[in-house]
GROMACS .gro file of C-alpha atoms in nm:
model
  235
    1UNK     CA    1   2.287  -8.806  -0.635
    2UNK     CA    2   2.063  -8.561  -0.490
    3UNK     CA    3   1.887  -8.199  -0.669
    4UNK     CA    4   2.201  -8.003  -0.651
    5UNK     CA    5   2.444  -8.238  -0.737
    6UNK     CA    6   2.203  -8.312  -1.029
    7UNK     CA    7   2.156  -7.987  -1.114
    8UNK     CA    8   2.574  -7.926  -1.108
    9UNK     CA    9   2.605  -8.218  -1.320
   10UNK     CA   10   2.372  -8.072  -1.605
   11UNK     CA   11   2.546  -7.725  -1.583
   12UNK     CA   12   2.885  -7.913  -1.648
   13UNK     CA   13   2.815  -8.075  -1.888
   14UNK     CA   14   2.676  -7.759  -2.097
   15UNK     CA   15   2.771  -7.389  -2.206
   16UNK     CA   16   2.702  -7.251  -1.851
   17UNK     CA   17   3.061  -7.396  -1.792
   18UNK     CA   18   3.174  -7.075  -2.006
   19UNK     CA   19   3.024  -6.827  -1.828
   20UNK     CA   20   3.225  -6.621  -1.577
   21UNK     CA   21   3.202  -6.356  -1.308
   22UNK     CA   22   3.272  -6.034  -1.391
   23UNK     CA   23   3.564  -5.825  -1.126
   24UNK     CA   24   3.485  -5.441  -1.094
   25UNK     CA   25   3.742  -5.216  -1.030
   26UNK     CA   26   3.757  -4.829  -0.868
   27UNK     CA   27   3.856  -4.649  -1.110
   28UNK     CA   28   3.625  -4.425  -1.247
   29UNK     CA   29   3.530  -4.199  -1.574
   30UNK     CA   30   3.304  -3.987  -1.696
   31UNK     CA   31   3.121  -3.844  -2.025
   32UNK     CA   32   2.998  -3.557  -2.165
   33UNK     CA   33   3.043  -3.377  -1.831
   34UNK     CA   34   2.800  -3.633  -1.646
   35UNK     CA   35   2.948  -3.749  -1.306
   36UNK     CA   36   3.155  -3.977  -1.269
   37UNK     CA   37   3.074  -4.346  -1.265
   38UNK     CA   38   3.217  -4.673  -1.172
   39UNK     CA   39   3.376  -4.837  -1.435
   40UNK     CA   40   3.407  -5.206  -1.457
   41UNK     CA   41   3.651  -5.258  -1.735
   42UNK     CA   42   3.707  -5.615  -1.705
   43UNK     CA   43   3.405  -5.723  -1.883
   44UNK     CA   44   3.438  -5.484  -2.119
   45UNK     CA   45   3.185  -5.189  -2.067
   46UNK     CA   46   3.207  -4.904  -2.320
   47UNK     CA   47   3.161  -4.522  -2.140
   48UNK     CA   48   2.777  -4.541  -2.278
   49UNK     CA   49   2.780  -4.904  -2.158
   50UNK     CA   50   2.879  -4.793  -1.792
   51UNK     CA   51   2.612  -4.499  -1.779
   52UNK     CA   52   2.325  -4.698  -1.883
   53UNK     CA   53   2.420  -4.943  -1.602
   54UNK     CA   54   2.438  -4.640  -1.343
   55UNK     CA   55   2.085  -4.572  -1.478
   56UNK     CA   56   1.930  -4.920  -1.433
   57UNK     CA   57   2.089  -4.957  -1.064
   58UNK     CA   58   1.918  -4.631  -0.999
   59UNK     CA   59   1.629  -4.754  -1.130
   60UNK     CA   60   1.316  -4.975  -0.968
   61UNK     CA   61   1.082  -5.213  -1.129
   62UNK     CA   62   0.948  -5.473  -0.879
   63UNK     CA   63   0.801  -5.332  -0.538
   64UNK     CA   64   0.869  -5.522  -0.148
   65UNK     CA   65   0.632  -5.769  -0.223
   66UNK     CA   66   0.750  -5.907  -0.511
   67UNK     CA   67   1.097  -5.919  -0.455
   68UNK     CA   68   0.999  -6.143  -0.109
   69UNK     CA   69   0.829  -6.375  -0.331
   70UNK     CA   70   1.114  -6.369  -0.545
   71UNK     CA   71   1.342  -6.443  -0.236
   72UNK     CA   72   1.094  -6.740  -0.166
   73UNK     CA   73   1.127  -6.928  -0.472
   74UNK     CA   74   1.462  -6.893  -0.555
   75UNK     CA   75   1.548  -7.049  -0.199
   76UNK     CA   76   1.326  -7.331  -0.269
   77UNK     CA   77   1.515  -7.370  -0.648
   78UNK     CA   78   1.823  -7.366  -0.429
   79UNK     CA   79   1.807  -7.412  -0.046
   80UNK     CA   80   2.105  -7.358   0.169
   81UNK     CA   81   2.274  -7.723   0.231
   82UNK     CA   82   2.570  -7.690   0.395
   83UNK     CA   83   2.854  -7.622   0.320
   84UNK     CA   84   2.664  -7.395  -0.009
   85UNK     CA   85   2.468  -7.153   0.048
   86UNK     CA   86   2.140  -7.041  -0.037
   87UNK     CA   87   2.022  -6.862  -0.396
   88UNK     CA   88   1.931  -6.533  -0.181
   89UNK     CA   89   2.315  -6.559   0.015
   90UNK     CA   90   2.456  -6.547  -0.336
   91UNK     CA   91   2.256  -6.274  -0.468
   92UNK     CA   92   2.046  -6.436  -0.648
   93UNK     CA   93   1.736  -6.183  -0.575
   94UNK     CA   94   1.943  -5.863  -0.642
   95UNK     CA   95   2.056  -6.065  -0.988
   96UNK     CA   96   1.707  -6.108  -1.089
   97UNK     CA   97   1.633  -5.746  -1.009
   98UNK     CA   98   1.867  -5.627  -1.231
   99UNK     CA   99   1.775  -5.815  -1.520
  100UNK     CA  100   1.416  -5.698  -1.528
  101UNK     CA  101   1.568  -5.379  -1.496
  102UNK     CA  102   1.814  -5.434  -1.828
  103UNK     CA  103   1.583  -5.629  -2.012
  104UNK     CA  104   1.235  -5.523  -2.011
  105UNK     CA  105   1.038  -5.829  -2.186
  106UNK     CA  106   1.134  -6.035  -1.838
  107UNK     CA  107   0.919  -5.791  -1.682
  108UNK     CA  108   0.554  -5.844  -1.776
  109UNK     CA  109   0.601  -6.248  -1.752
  110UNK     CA  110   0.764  -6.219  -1.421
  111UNK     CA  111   0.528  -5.937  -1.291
  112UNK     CA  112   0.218  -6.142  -1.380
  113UNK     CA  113   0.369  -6.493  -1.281
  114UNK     CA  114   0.394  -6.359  -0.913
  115UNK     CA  115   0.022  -6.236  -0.947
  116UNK     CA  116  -0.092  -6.581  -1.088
  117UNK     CA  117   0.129  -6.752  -0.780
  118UNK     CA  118  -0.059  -6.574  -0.531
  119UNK     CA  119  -0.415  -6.551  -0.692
  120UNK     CA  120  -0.339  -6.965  -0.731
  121UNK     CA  121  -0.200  -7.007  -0.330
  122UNK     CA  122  -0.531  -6.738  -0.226
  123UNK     CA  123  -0.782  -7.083  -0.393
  124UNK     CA  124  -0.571  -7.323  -0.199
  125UNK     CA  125  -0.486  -7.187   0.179
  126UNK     CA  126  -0.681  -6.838   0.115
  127UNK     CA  127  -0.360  -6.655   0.164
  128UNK     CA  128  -0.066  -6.475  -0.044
  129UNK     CA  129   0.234  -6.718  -0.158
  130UNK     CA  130   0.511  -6.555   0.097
  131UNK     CA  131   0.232  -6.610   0.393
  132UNK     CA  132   0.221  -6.978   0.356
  133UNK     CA  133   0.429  -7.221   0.547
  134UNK     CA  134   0.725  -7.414   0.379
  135UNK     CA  135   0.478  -7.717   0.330
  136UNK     CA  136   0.255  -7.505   0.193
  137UNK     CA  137   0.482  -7.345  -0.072
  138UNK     CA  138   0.666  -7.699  -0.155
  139UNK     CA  139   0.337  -7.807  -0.234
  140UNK     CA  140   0.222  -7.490  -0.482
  141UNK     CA  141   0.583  -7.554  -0.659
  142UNK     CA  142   0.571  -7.951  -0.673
  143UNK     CA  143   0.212  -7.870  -0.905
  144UNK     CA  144   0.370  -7.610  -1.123
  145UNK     CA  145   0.761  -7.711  -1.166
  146UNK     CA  146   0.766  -8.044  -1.424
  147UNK     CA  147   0.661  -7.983  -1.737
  148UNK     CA  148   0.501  -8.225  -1.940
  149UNK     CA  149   0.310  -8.338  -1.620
  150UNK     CA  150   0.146  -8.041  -1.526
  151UNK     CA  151  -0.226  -7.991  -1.498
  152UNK     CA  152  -0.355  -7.834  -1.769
  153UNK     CA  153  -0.516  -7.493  -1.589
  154UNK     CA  154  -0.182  -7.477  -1.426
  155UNK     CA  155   0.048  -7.399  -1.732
  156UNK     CA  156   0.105  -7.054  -1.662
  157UNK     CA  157   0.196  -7.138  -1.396
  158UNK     CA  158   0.443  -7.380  -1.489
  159UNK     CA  159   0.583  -7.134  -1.745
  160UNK     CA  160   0.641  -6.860  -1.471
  161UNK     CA  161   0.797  -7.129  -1.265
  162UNK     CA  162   1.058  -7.235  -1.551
  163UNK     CA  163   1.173  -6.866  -1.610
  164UNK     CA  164   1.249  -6.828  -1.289
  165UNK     CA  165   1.460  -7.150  -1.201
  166UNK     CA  166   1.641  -7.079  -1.517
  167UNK     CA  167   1.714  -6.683  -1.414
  168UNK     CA  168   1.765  -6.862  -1.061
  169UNK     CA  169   2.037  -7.098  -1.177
  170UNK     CA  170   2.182  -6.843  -1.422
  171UNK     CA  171   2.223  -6.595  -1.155
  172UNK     CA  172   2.357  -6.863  -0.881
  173UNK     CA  173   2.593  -7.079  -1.082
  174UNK     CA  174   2.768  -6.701  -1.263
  175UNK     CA  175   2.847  -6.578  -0.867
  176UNK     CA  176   3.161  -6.612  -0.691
  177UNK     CA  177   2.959  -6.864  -0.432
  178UNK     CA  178   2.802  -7.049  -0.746
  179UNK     CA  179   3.154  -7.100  -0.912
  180UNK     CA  180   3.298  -7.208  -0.635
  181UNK     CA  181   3.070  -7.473  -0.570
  182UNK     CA  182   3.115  -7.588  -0.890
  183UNK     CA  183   3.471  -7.598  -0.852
  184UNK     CA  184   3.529  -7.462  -1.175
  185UNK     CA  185   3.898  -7.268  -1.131
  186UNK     CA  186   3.947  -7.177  -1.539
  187UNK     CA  187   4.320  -7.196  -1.633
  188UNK     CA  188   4.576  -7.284  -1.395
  189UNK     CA  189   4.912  -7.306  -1.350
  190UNK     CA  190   5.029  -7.709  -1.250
  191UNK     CA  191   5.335  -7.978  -1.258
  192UNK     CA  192   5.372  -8.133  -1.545
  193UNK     CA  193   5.573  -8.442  -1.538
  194UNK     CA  194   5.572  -8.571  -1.934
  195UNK     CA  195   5.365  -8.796  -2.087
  196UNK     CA  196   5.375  -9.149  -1.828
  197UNK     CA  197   5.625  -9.401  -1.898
  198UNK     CA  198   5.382  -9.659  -1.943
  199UNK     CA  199   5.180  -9.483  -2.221
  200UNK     CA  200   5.529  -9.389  -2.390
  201UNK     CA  201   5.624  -9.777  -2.372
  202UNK     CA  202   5.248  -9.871  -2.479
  203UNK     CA  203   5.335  -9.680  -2.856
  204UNK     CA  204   5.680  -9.774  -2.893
  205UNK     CA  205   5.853  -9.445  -2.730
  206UNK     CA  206   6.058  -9.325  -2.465
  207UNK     CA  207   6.192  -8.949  -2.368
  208UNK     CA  208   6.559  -8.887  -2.417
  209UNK     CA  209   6.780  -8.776  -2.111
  210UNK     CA  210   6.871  -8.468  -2.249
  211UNK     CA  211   6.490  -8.402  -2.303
  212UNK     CA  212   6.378  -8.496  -1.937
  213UNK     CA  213   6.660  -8.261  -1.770
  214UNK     CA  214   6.568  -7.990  -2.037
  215UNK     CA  215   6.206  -7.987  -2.031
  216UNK     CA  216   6.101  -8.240  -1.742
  217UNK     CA  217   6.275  -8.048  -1.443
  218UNK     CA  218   6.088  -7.862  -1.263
  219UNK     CA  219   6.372  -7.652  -1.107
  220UNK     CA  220   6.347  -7.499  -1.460
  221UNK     CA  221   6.006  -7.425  -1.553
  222UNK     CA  222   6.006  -7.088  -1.571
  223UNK     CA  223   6.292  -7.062  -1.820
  224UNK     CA  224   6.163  -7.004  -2.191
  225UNK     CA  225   6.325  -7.331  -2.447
  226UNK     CA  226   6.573  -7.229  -2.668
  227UNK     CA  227   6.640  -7.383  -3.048
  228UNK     CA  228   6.867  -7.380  -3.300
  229UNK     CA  229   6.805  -7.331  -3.690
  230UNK     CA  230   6.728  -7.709  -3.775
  231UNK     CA  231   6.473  -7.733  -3.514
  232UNK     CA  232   6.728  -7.907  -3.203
  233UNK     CA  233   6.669  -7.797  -2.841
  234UNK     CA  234   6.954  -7.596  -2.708
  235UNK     CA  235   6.874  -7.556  -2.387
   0.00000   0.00000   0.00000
């Protein structure tokens, strides 16, 4: 099993299998004679709700530089391998923009990880994280991403490392691209055929004809069953 499958494996197997992607839609409203805003009712934005997010997309918190570092490690969290894409193709960067944006104690630890990163790759190959070559980088992130086994003088490092595979991951596996991938498709509409023969035999049962041509046949799925007062199927 390699990383990703690994990494799909844990997700699976957890809560992130409840989150989903929120839809947007055109329409639009406004408040208090402010203009008009898109509203994305689907997740269940109140009026406020919607202009607060206007405000934080018009916003800015990190500047070029960090957001190319940001780009960096969230490719080397999750590379492209085909046929899935890369963190930065699913918009992974632009998620973790947005939530320093909406939720301000990110910022500091994130703003000050990037500054250790670079003050850390400036003592090993006297140059800025994003200038190194992919060797170079692989190696900074092999010393900093497993805790428990990290160097001592390199914990902050470690901890700035672990925030931002778990924003990376967060951000990746909640996209359209990330859900796909995990080939999560929510509730579905499929053939059902009854319970098998050989489990009904197994505990002593077996469907009655009148049940399999009422409720088995597939020609008549769509109709809605029909009962009479002391609980027998009609039709």
């Amino acid at each position: 099993m390699n990383r990703r499958d690994s990494i799909k494996s844990i997700l699976l197997g957890s809560v992130a299998t409840g989150l989903v992607i929120n839809g947007c839609t055109t329409k639009t409203s406004s408040v208090d004679g402010l203009p008009e805003v898109k509203e994305t009712p689907l997740y269940g934005r109140t009026e406020k709700e919607i202009l607060r997010d206007q405000e934080l997309f018009e916003s800015d918190f990190f500047n070029e530089h960090e957001l190319a570092t940001i780009a960096v490690l969230c490719d080397i969290i999750l590379p492209k391998s085909d046929p899935y894409v890369s963190a930065t193709e699913a918009g992974v960067k632009e998620f973790i923009d947005f939530i320093v944006r909406d939720m301000e104690d990110q910022q500091i630890p994130l703003r000050g990880g990037i500054m250790w990163l670079d003050s850390f790759s400036n003592k090993l190959y006297n140059k800025e994280f994003i200038a190194c070559t992919n060797e170079e980088q692989y190696d900074i992130c092999d010393r900093i991403a497993y805790p428990e086994k990290t160097k001592p003088e390199l914990i902050q490092g470690e901890v700035f490392f672990t925030r931002i595979r778990n924003l990376t991951l967060t951000g990746f596996y909640t996209s359209k691209e990330g859900i796909k991938e995990l080939g999560y498709k929510g509730n579905t509409p499929n053939i059902w055929d009854g319970v098998p023969e050989e489990v009904l035999k197994k505990h002593g049962f077996e469907y009655e004809e009148a049940w399999l041509a009422k409720c088995v046949d597939q020609s008549n799925r769509g109709d809605i069953a029909k009962w009479d007062d002391e609980g027998n199927l009609i039709s």
